[in-house]
Amino acid sequence: MNTLNNKDDKRSSDSIDRLIFEQKLCIKTLHIDKDLDLLLLIFNNGNVLKAKLSDYPRLKKANNSQLSDYKLINGGVGIQWEALEEDLSLKGFIKTSALNQMMRN
């Protein structure tokens, strides 16, 4: 089930979708630093998710101007870079972060 298309479905069987829905979790702000290979997603609850820009090939190849031309979509459960034809979801960021953390341990 896709969070972007299923924002109001309380019955999702996906645990990440349920977490996002039940906690009303959304991206409030995004900070990007190409030199540091860094994406910082700041959530509405104050938590921060750190991701590598290089994990996303289109973003890795983009210049600073292209990277700064994004918009939060669907109430902050996604980010869109229209010129780069790149849409990324909060669910995807959470899954990638969890997998990366498990692989490091």
Short mmCIF file of C-alpha atoms in Angstrom, two decimals:
data_model
loop_
_atom_site.label_atom_id
_atom_site.label_comp_id
_atom_site.label_asym_id
_atom_site.label_seq_id
_atom_site.Cartn_x
_atom_site.Cartn_y
_atom_site.Cartn_z
CA MET A 1 0.00 0.00 0.00
CA ASN A 2 1.39 3.38 -0.96
CA THR A 3 1.36 6.09 1.71
CA LEU A 4 1.12 8.86 -0.88
CA ASN A 5 -2.11 7.42 -2.27
CA ASN A 6 -3.44 6.01 1.00
CA LYS A 7 -2.99 8.80 3.50
CA ASP A 8 -6.45 8.34 5.03
CA ASP A 9 -6.57 4.52 5.22
CA LYS A 10 -6.42 3.44 8.87
CA ARG A 11 -6.56 -0.24 7.93
CA SER A 12 -3.24 -0.51 6.13
CA SER A 13 -1.43 -3.76 6.81
CA ASP A 14 1.93 -2.07 6.29
CA SER A 15 3.54 -1.14 9.60
CA ILE A 16 5.31 1.92 8.19
CA ASP A 17 2.10 3.23 6.62
CA ARG A 18 0.34 2.74 9.96
CA LEU A 19 3.14 4.54 11.81
CA ILE A 20 2.96 7.51 9.45
CA PHE A 21 -0.84 7.66 9.63
CA GLU A 22 -1.29 7.07 13.36
CA GLN A 23 1.49 9.47 14.36
CA LYS A 24 0.38 11.99 11.72
CA LEU A 25 4.04 12.01 10.70
CA CYS A 26 5.14 14.30 7.89
CA ILE A 27 8.22 16.07 6.61
CA LYS A 28 8.28 19.67 7.80
CA THR A 29 11.63 20.79 6.37
CA LEU A 30 14.37 19.42 4.16
CA HIS A 31 18.01 20.51 4.30
CA ILE A 32 20.42 19.48 1.57
CA ASP A 33 24.22 19.77 1.56
CA LYS A 34 25.74 18.38 -1.62
CA ASP A 35 29.33 18.80 -0.38
CA LEU A 36 28.57 16.68 2.69
CA ASP A 37 26.47 14.15 0.68
CA LEU A 38 23.67 14.88 3.13
CA LEU A 39 19.88 15.06 3.21
CA LEU A 40 18.29 16.01 6.53
CA LEU A 41 14.56 15.48 6.83
CA ILE A 42 13.02 17.25 9.80
CA PHE A 43 9.66 15.83 10.83
CA ASN A 44 6.72 17.63 12.39
CA ASN A 45 7.45 15.85 15.69
CA GLY A 46 11.00 17.25 15.84
CA ASN A 47 12.78 14.04 14.87
CA VAL A 48 15.45 14.16 12.19
CA LEU A 49 16.26 11.54 9.58
CA LYS A 50 19.71 11.67 8.00
CA ALA A 51 20.22 10.22 4.51
CA LYS A 52 22.97 10.20 1.92
CA LEU A 53 22.36 12.19 -1.24
CA SER A 54 24.42 9.59 -3.10
CA ASP A 55 21.79 6.92 -2.33
CA TYR A 56 19.56 8.64 -4.89
CA PRO A 57 21.25 8.73 -8.34
CA ARG A 58 19.23 11.61 -9.79
CA LEU A 59 19.88 13.74 -6.73
CA LYS A 60 23.56 12.81 -6.71
CA LYS A 61 23.95 14.09 -10.29
CA ALA A 62 21.98 17.29 -9.69
CA ASN A 63 23.51 20.70 -9.07
CA ASN A 64 22.69 22.82 -6.02
CA SER A 65 20.10 24.87 -7.90
CA GLN A 66 18.25 21.74 -9.02
CA LEU A 67 18.41 20.27 -5.53
CA SER A 68 16.91 23.38 -3.97
CA ASP A 69 13.99 23.31 -6.42
CA TYR A 70 11.81 20.81 -4.56
CA LYS A 71 8.38 20.84 -3.00
CA LEU A 72 6.80 18.82 -0.23
CA ILE A 73 3.83 16.91 -1.58
CA ASN A 74 0.67 15.34 -0.18
CA GLY A 75 0.89 17.04 3.18
CA GLY A 76 4.59 16.31 3.66
CA VAL A 77 4.61 12.56 3.06
CA GLY A 78 6.67 13.02 -0.09
CA ILE A 79 9.20 15.26 -1.78
CA GLN A 80 9.14 16.13 -5.46
CA TRP A 81 11.90 17.47 -7.68
CA GLU A 82 9.85 18.10 -10.81
CA ALA A 83 12.78 19.13 -13.04
CA LEU A 84 14.70 16.00 -12.01
CA GLU A 85 11.61 13.79 -12.39
CA GLU A 86 12.23 12.48 -8.87
CA ASP A 87 9.56 11.82 -6.25
CA LEU A 88 10.59 10.30 -2.92
CA SER A 89 8.28 9.22 -0.13
CA LEU A 90 8.56 9.50 3.63
CA LYS A 91 7.87 5.77 3.77
CA GLY A 92 10.80 5.09 1.44
CA PHE A 93 13.15 7.24 3.52
CA ILE A 94 12.12 5.43 6.71
CA LYS A 95 12.56 1.99 5.10
CA THR A 96 15.96 2.88 3.63
CA SER A 97 17.14 4.33 6.93
CA ALA A 98 16.04 1.24 8.86
CA LEU A 99 17.70 -1.11 6.36
CA ASN A 100 20.94 0.88 6.36
CA GLN A 101 21.01 0.86 10.16
CA MET A 102 20.48 -2.91 10.26
CA MET A 103 23.27 -3.47 7.73
CA ARG A 104 25.74 -1.43 9.83
CA ASN A 105 25.14 -3.52 12.97
#
